[in-house]
Coordinates of C-alpha atoms in Angstrom, one line a residue:
Chain A
A1346 CA 0.0 -0.4 -0.1
G1347 CA 0.9 3.5 -0.3
I1348 CA 3.2 2.7 -3.4
R1349 CA -0.2 3.2 -5.7
T1350 CA -0.1 6.0 -8.0
L1351 CA -3.3 8.2 -6.8
C1352 CA -6.1 8.7 -9.2
I1353 CA -8.3 11.7 -9.3
L1354 CA -11.2 12.0 -11.7
A1355 CA -11.2 15.5 -13.3
D1356 CA -14.9 16.6 -15.8
S1357 CA -14.1 17.6 -18.5
R1358 CA -15.5 21.3 -18.0
E1359 CA -12.4 21.8 -15.4
I1360 CA -9.8 21.8 -18.5
S1361 CA -11.1 25.1 -19.1
S1362 CA -12.2 26.9 -15.7
G1363 CA -9.2 24.6 -13.2
P1364 CA -6.8 24.7 -16.2
E1365 CA -3.8 24.9 -13.0
V1366 CA -5.3 22.6 -10.5
I1367 CA -5.0 19.8 -13.5
S1368 CA -1.7 20.4 -14.5
Y1369 CA -0.3 21.0 -11.2
L1370 CA -1.8 17.3 -10.1
K1371 CA 0.1 15.6 -13.1
M1372 CA 2.8 17.2 -13.7
S1373 CA 3.8 18.7 -9.7
L1374 CA 1.5 16.1 -7.5
G1375 CA 1.7 13.2 -9.2
V1376 CA -1.3 12.1 -9.8
K1377 CA -2.9 10.5 -12.3
V1378 CA -5.7 12.7 -13.5
E1379 CA -8.4 11.7 -15.4
V1380 CA -10.2 13.4 -17.3
C1381 CA -13.9 12.8 -18.1
S1382 CA -17.9 13.8 -18.3
L1383 CA -19.0 13.6 -14.9
G1384 CA -21.7 15.0 -15.9
G1385 CA -22.3 18.0 -12.1
C1386 CA -18.8 16.7 -10.9
D1387 CA -15.8 19.0 -10.9
Y1388 CA -13.6 16.0 -9.6
I1389 CA -13.7 12.7 -7.9
V1390 CA -11.1 12.1 -5.4
S1391 CA -12.8 8.0 -4.4
S1392 CA -15.7 5.9 -4.5
R1393 CA -17.3 7.7 -3.0
L1394 CA -16.1 11.4 -2.1
A1395 CA -16.6 14.5 -4.6
V1396 CA -15.4 17.8 -4.9
E1397 CA -17.2 20.5 -5.9
R1398 CA -14.5 23.8 -6.5
K1399 CA -16.1 27.4 -6.4
S1400 CA -14.4 30.4 -6.6
Q1401 CA -14.2 32.9 -2.7
S1402 CA -16.9 35.4 -5.2
E1403 CA -18.9 33.0 -7.0
F1404 CA -20.2 31.1 -3.3
A1405 CA -20.3 34.5 -2.1
N1406 CA -23.0 35.5 -4.0
S1407 CA -26.6 35.1 -3.1
A1408 CA -27.6 34.8 -7.1
N1409 CA -25.7 31.9 -6.6
R1410 CA -27.8 30.8 -4.1
S1411 CA -30.8 27.5 -6.4
K1412 CA -27.3 26.6 -8.0
L1413 CA -25.1 26.2 -5.3
V1414 CA -28.6 24.1 -3.4
D1415 CA -29.4 22.6 -6.5
R1416 CA -25.4 21.2 -7.0
I1417 CA -24.9 20.0 -4.0
Q1418 CA -28.2 18.3 -2.9
H1419 CA -27.6 16.0 -6.4
L1420 CA -23.8 15.3 -4.8
Q1421 CA -25.6 14.8 -1.7
H1422 CA -27.6 12.1 -3.6
L1423 CA -24.9 10.6 -5.3
F1424 CA -21.8 10.5 -2.7
D1425 CA -21.8 9.4 0.8
R1426 CA -19.5 11.8 1.0
V1427 CA -19.1 15.9 -0.4
C1428 CA -16.5 17.9 0.3
L1429 CA -16.6 21.7 -1.4
I1430 CA -13.2 23.6 -1.4
I1431 CA -13.9 28.3 -1.4
E1432 CA -10.7 29.5 -3.5
K1433 CA -9.5 32.8 -3.4
D1434 CA -10.2 34.6 -6.8
R1435 CA -7.2 35.0 -8.8
I1436 CA -6.1 38.5 -9.1
K1437 CA -5.3 39.5 -12.3
Q1438 CA -2.7 41.8 -13.5
G1439 CA -3.1 45.4 -12.7
E1440 CA -5.6 44.1 -10.2
T1441 CA -5.6 45.6 -7.6
S1442 CA -6.9 43.2 -4.5
R1443 CA -9.8 43.6 -3.2
T1444 CA -10.7 43.7 0.3
F1445 CA -13.6 40.1 0.8
Q1446 CA -16.5 41.7 2.1
R1447 CA -18.3 39.3 4.6
T1448 CA -22.2 39.2 4.4
R1449 CA -24.4 37.9 6.3
Y1450 CA -25.5 35.1 3.5
Y1451 CA -21.9 34.0 3.3
D1452 CA -21.7 33.1 7.1
S1453 CA -25.5 31.1 6.6
T1454 CA -24.7 29.1 3.9
L1455 CA -21.4 28.1 5.5
S1456 CA -23.1 27.4 8.4
A1457 CA -25.4 25.3 6.4
L1458 CA -23.5 23.2 4.8
I1459 CA -21.3 22.3 7.9
S1460 CA -25.1 21.4 9.3
A1461 CA -25.8 19.4 6.7
G1462 CA -22.2 17.3 6.6
V1463 CA -20.4 18.9 3.9
Q1464 CA -17.4 19.3 4.9
V1465 CA -15.4 22.8 3.7
L1466 CA -12.1 23.7 2.9
F1467 CA -10.5 27.2 1.8
S1468 CA -7.9 27.5 -0.9
S1469 CA -5.9 30.5 -2.1
S1470 CA -4.9 29.1 -5.5
Q1471 CA -5.5 26.8 -7.4
E1472 CA -2.3 25.6 -7.0
E1473 CA -3.0 25.2 -3.1
T1474 CA -6.1 23.6 -4.5
A1475 CA -4.2 20.9 -6.1
G1476 CA -3.0 19.9 -3.1
L1477 CA -5.8 19.8 -1.1
L1478 CA -7.1 16.9 -3.8
K1479 CA -3.9 15.3 -2.9
E1480 CA -4.4 15.4 0.5
L1481 CA -7.8 14.0 1.0
G1482 CA -7.2 11.5 -2.8
L1483 CA -4.1 10.0 0.0
L1484 CA -6.3 10.0 2.8
E1485 CA -9.3 8.2 1.2
Q1486 CA -6.8 5.6 0.5
R1487 CA -5.4 4.8 3.4
K1488 CA -9.1 4.4 4.7
N1489 CA -9.6 2.1 1.6
T1490 CA -11.7 3.6 -0.5
G1491 CA -9.3 5.0 -3.2
I1492 CA -10.0 4.5 -7.0
D1493 CA -8.4 1.4 -7.7
V1494 CA -9.9 0.6 -11.2
P1495 CA -9.4 1.2 -14.7
T1496 CA -10.2 4.7 -16.1
E1497 CA -10.3 3.1 -19.2
V1498 CA -13.6 2.4 -20.5
K1499 CA -13.0 0.7 -24.4
G1500 CA -15.9 -0.4 -27.1
H1501 CA -18.7 -3.2 -25.1
K1502 CA -18.0 -1.3 -21.7
Q1503 CA -18.4 2.3 -23.2
E1504 CA -22.6 0.8 -23.7
V1505 CA -22.6 -0.4 -20.6
M1506 CA -21.0 2.3 -18.6
Q1507 CA -24.2 4.6 -20.3
F1508 CA -26.1 1.7 -19.3
Y1509 CA -25.6 2.1 -15.4
L1510 CA -24.9 5.7 -15.9
S1511 CA -29.2 5.8 -16.4
I1512 CA -29.8 4.5 -12.7
P1513 CA -30.3 7.5 -10.4
N1514 CA -28.0 8.2 -8.6
I1515 CA -25.3 6.1 -9.1
S1516 CA -22.5 8.3 -9.9
Y1517 CA -19.5 8.1 -12.6
I1518 CA -17.1 6.1 -9.7
T1519 CA -20.1 3.4 -8.9
A1520 CA -20.6 3.1 -12.6
L1521 CA -16.3 2.6 -13.3
N1522 CA -16.8 0.2 -10.1
L1523 CA -19.8 -2.1 -11.7
C1524 CA -18.5 -1.9 -15.2
Q1525 CA -15.0 -3.0 -14.1
R1526 CA -15.7 -5.6 -11.3
F1527 CA -18.5 -7.2 -12.6
D1528 CA -17.6 -10.2 -15.8
S1529 CA -21.4 -8.7 -17.5
I1530 CA -24.5 -7.1 -16.4
R1531 CA -26.5 -9.9 -15.5
Q1532 CA -24.3 -11.1 -12.8
M1533 CA -24.5 -7.7 -11.1
A1534 CA -28.1 -8.3 -11.8
N1535 CA -28.4 -11.2 -10.3
S1536 CA -26.3 -10.0 -7.2
S1537 CA -26.9 -10.0 -3.7
V1538 CA -26.4 -6.0 -1.4
Q1539 CA -23.5 -7.4 0.3
V1540 CA -21.9 -8.2 -3.2
I1541 CA -23.2 -5.0 -4.3
S1542 CA -22.0 -3.3 -2.0
A1543 CA -18.7 -5.1 -2.4
R1544 CA -17.8 -5.0 -5.2
A1545 CA -18.7 -1.1 -6.2
H1546 CA -17.5 -0.4 -3.1
V1547 CA -20.4 1.8 -2.3
S1548 CA -22.8 1.7 0.9
A1549 CA -24.7 -1.1 2.5
Q1550 CA -27.5 1.6 1.7
K1551 CA -26.5 2.5 -1.6
A1552 CA -25.9 -1.5 -2.6
E1553 CA -29.9 -1.3 -1.6
E1554 CA -31.2 1.1 -3.0
L1555 CA -29.2 -0.1 -6.1
Y1556 CA -30.9 -4.0 -6.2
R1557 CA -34.0 -2.2 -5.3
Y1558 CA -34.3 -0.8 -8.6
V1559 CA -32.4 -3.5 -10.3
H1560 CA -35.9 -5.9 -9.8
Y1561 CA -38.2 -2.9 -8.9
M1562 CA -41.6 -4.6 -11.5
F1563 CA -42.4 -1.5 -13.8
E1564 CA -45.9 -0.4 -15.3
A1565 CA -46.9 0.8 -18.2
E1566 CA -49.3 2.9 -17.1
M1567 CA -46.6 4.5 -15.1
V1568 CA -45.0 6.4 -17.7
A1569 CA -48.5 7.0 -20.2
Chain B
M365 CA -12.0 7.1 32.0
A366 CA -10.5 10.9 31.2
G367 CA -10.2 13.3 34.5
I368 CA -12.1 16.3 35.7
E369 CA -9.2 18.8 33.4
C370 CA -9.8 17.0 30.3
T371 CA -13.4 16.7 30.4
P372 CA -14.6 19.8 27.6
V373 CA -17.9 19.3 28.2
R374 CA -19.4 20.3 31.9
A375 CA -22.5 18.4 32.5
G376 CA -25.6 20.2 30.9
A377 CA -24.1 22.3 28.9
S378 CA -24.4 19.9 25.9
S379 CA -28.1 21.0 25.7
V380 CA -28.6 24.8 25.2
P381 CA -31.5 26.0 24.5
C382 CA -32.1 27.5 20.9
G383 CA -31.3 30.8 20.6
H384 CA -29.2 30.1 23.9
A385 CA -25.1 29.9 23.3
I386 CA -22.6 29.0 27.2
G387 CA -19.3 30.7 26.7
S388 CA -16.2 30.3 28.3
E389 CA -16.0 32.8 31.6
K390 CA -12.6 33.7 29.9
W391 CA -14.4 35.4 27.2
R392 CA -16.5 37.8 29.7
G393 CA -16.3 41.2 29.0
T394 CA -14.9 40.7 25.3
E395 CA -15.1 42.1 21.6
L396 CA -16.4 38.6 20.6
A397 CA -18.7 38.7 23.8
R398 CA -20.1 42.5 23.4
L399 CA -21.2 41.3 20.0
L400 CA -22.9 38.2 20.6
Q401 CA -25.3 39.3 23.5
G402 CA -27.3 41.8 21.2
K403 CA -28.0 38.8 19.4
I404 CA -27.9 35.9 21.1
K405 CA -28.6 34.6 25.3
L406 CA -25.5 34.4 26.4
V407 CA -24.6 32.3 29.4
F408 CA -20.8 32.3 30.9
E409 CA -19.5 29.3 33.0
D410 CA -17.1 28.2 34.3
G411 CA -15.1 24.6 33.8
L412 CA -16.2 24.2 30.1
G413 CA -12.6 23.1 30.2
L414 CA -11.5 23.1 26.4
V415 CA -14.4 24.5 25.1
D416 CA -14.7 28.1 24.1
F417 CA -18.9 27.7 22.8
H418 CA -21.1 25.7 23.5
L419 CA -23.7 26.0 20.7
S420 CA -26.9 24.4 20.7
N421 CA -27.7 20.6 19.8
R422 CA -24.3 18.5 20.4
T423 CA -21.7 21.2 18.7
C424 CA -19.7 23.8 20.5
I425 CA -16.7 26.1 19.3
L426 CA -13.1 26.4 19.6
Y427 CA -11.7 29.1 19.4
I428 CA -7.9 29.9 17.8
S429 CA -6.5 32.9 17.7
E430 CA -3.9 35.2 15.9
S431 CA -1.5 34.5 18.5
D432 CA -2.7 31.4 19.5
L433 CA -1.8 30.6 15.1
V434 CA 1.4 32.1 14.9
S435 CA 3.2 31.1 18.4
G436 CA 3.2 27.5 17.5
N437 CA 1.7 23.8 18.2
A438 CA -1.0 23.9 22.1
F439 CA -3.8 24.9 20.5
R440 CA -3.3 20.8 18.2
R441 CA -2.9 19.1 21.4
R442 CA -5.9 21.4 22.4
L443 CA -8.1 20.0 19.9
V444 CA -6.2 16.5 20.2
R445 CA -7.5 16.4 23.8
F446 CA -10.9 18.2 22.3
R447 CA -11.2 14.7 20.0
K448 CA -10.5 12.1 22.0
A449 CA -12.6 13.2 25.0
C450 CA -15.1 13.3 23.9
N451 CA -17.5 12.6 20.2
L452 CA -19.1 16.6 20.7
N453 CA -19.1 18.0 17.3
G454 CA -17.3 20.1 17.3
I455 CA -15.8 23.1 14.8
V456 CA -12.4 24.9 14.8
I457 CA -12.4 28.9 13.9
A458 CA -9.6 30.6 13.2
E459 CA -8.3 33.4 13.3
K460 CA -6.4 33.4 9.4
T461 CA -5.2 37.4 9.0
R462 CA -2.6 39.2 7.5
L463 CA 0.0 37.8 9.5
S464 CA -1.5 34.1 10.7
D465 CA -2.4 33.5 6.7
Q466 CA 0.6 31.4 6.4
Y467 CA 0.6 29.0 9.2
Y468 CA -3.5 28.1 7.7
P469 CA -2.7 26.1 5.6
P470 CA -1.4 23.1 7.5
V471 CA -3.8 24.2 10.4
Q472 CA -6.6 23.1 7.9
N473 CA -4.7 19.4 7.4
F474 CA -3.7 18.9 10.2
V475 CA -8.2 19.9 12.2
V476 CA -10.1 18.9 8.6
L477 CA -8.7 16.0 7.2
E478 CA -6.4 15.0 10.0
L479 CA -9.2 15.3 12.8
G480 CA -12.2 15.6 10.7
M481 CA -13.5 19.2 12.4
A482 CA -14.8 21.9 11.1
L483 CA -12.5 25.1 10.5
L484 CA -13.4 28.3 8.9
P485 CA -11.7 31.1 9.2
V486 CA -12.8 34.8 10.4
T487 CA -10.0 37.9 10.5
N488 CA -11.5 39.6 13.9
Q489 CA -13.5 39.3 16.8
N490 CA -15.9 40.9 15.2
E491 CA -16.8 38.4 12.2
A492 CA -16.4 35.6 14.0
A493 CA -19.6 37.2 16.3
Q494 CA -21.7 36.7 13.1
L495 CA -20.7 33.8 12.1
I496 CA -21.0 32.0 15.3
F497 CA -24.3 33.4 15.3
N498 CA -25.1 32.8 12.2
L499 CA -24.0 28.9 13.5
V500 CA -26.5 29.3 16.4
Q501 CA -29.4 30.1 13.8
E502 CA -28.3 27.4 12.1
R503 CA -28.8 25.1 15.1
S504 CA -32.3 26.7 16.3
R505 CA -33.8 25.7 12.6
E506 CA -36.4 24.1 12.3
G507 CA -35.3 20.2 10.9
N508 CA -36.7 20.2 7.3
S509 CA -35.3 24.2 5.9
N510 CA -31.7 23.4 5.5
P511 CA -31.5 23.6 1.5
F512 CA -28.7 20.9 1.7
M513 CA -29.5 18.1 4.1
R514 CA -30.0 15.2 1.6
K515 CA -33.0 14.5 1.4
K516 CA -35.2 11.0 0.2
C517 CA -37.3 11.2 -2.9
F518 CA -39.8 9.3 -3.7
Q519 CA -40.6 9.3 -7.1
L520 CA -41.3 5.3 -8.9
P521 CA -39.1 5.0 -11.3
D522 CA -40.8 3.8 -13.8
A523 CA -40.1 6.2 -15.9
S524 CA -36.4 5.6 -14.6
L525 CA -36.1 2.3 -15.8
L526 CA -37.7 3.4 -19.3
Q527 CA -34.4 5.3 -19.7
T528 CA -32.3 2.6 -18.7
V529 CA -33.4 0.0 -20.9
Q530 CA -33.0 2.4 -24.1
K531 CA -29.1 2.9 -23.1
I532 CA -29.4 -0.8 -24.5
P533 CA -27.9 -0.4 -28.5
G534 CA -30.4 -1.1 -31.1
V535 CA -33.3 -0.3 -27.7
G536 CA -35.2 2.9 -28.9
K537 CA -38.4 3.8 -26.8
V538 CA -40.7 2.0 -28.5
K539 CA -39.0 -2.0 -27.8
A540 CA -37.9 -0.6 -24.4
L541 CA -41.1 -0.3 -23.7
Q542 CA -42.7 -3.4 -25.8
L543 CA -39.0 -5.3 -23.4
L544 CA -40.8 -4.0 -20.8
Q545 CA -44.4 -4.9 -20.6
H546 CA -42.5 -8.8 -21.0
F547 CA -39.6 -8.8 -18.9
P548 CA -40.6 -6.1 -15.9
S549 CA -37.3 -5.5 -14.1
I550 CA -33.7 -5.1 -15.0
H551 CA -33.3 -8.6 -13.5
K552 CA -35.7 -10.5 -15.3
L553 CA -35.0 -8.3 -18.8
S554 CA -31.2 -9.5 -17.7
N555 CA -32.2 -13.2 -17.1
A556 CA -33.9 -13.9 -20.7
S557 CA -32.8 -16.3 -23.0
V558 CA -32.3 -15.1 -26.8
A559 CA -35.6 -17.6 -27.2
Q560 CA -37.5 -15.7 -24.6
L561 CA -36.1 -11.7 -26.3
E562 CA -36.9 -12.9 -29.4
T563 CA -40.8 -13.3 -28.5
V564 CA -41.3 -9.6 -28.0
V565 CA -38.3 -8.3 -30.8
G566 CA -36.3 -9.9 -33.8
R567 CA -33.7 -12.0 -33.6
T568 CA -30.6 -9.9 -35.1
I569 CA -31.6 -7.5 -31.5
A570 CA -32.4 -10.2 -29.4
L571 CA -29.1 -12.0 -29.6
S572 CA -27.4 -8.4 -29.6
I573 CA -30.1 -7.6 -25.8
H574 CA -28.9 -11.1 -25.1
S575 CA -24.8 -10.7 -25.6
F576 CA -25.2 -6.9 -24.3
F577 CA -26.1 -8.6 -20.9
T578 CA -23.9 -11.2 -20.3
Q579 CA -20.9 -10.5 -22.2

């Protein structure tokens, strides 16, 4: 243990919004970064942990409230653990640093996040964010929840991935675990809650949710 | 068990009524206490040990000042003792100023990643008062009003199921419906033989569905 390279999944949109985060992770920190379309999630650091990255100004702007709520709620449904990194805005050349005005909205949002069990981290730059992502990944590795499946999906497996991703509340990493750790969809569908939980690296509760979906009896009247 | 000195919680201090907070005696007369008193009911008590403030609902505040941060590791021992002594939710508030800024990242790694506690930066006692006020408000809110809480959704999965079946190559909405009417769950559909599938769809599609599930 410990020798395995750390692997982190990054959403393709992060290439434009956080290019330095990804390059620091790859170049300076030696982390394997797989860029994929994660659909509503910035980084996946382990089988159960999603990390959302927000600039301080974006986070502090109350006009973004409903967007933030939707996003975090979405992540809470998909992952056992959710972490939010609030990153200081980059100061462009020639711009003097603006003093950040702390508002009531800012404090009440932080309070609500903490009380909902969301982990909140503060970063002063994209470089520091990369360091935090690595630390989070190492911690998850020590808890044996790190990403240790092949992240590349080829041929027939791509279609299988799309099938798993269409299941409600299944994250990209869970779909990947299902895809790589079961020989076939049939094998997964015939598995018990315990086996699904162990192979897909999900909580018993999540595994049971999936089991119920697989065994749910369709009624055409419900979609008419 | 832990001696009196190690007990961070005075008996009863964990059940603080709504809109109240219990503050350690050492905060009496401070700027922070003065600012809080106008907004919440703050009661001072002796012998809170490691804790600076008890909020309602098993939550308490441990405060790290600018000079604590700058002057070394004494506060680390305090936090570790707190973590070992009780299972209350500890929120650490730290004064992150121009002077203490450089000490913040390692402290964050220690508090959040190693100890698993929450750490929130403020620049002065004024900001701390505002933050503690909001934390008290949050704790006394009705259970369902936190928008970030995990909510159970009681959506029937029929529509999703129809979507999922359409992810099988060669299966559109019409075939998905026909398939689900004969094999009403993913479990049944994935276990259907080619011959069984052929009663619903053509041989080519039946073969491709079968191989999709078994490959």
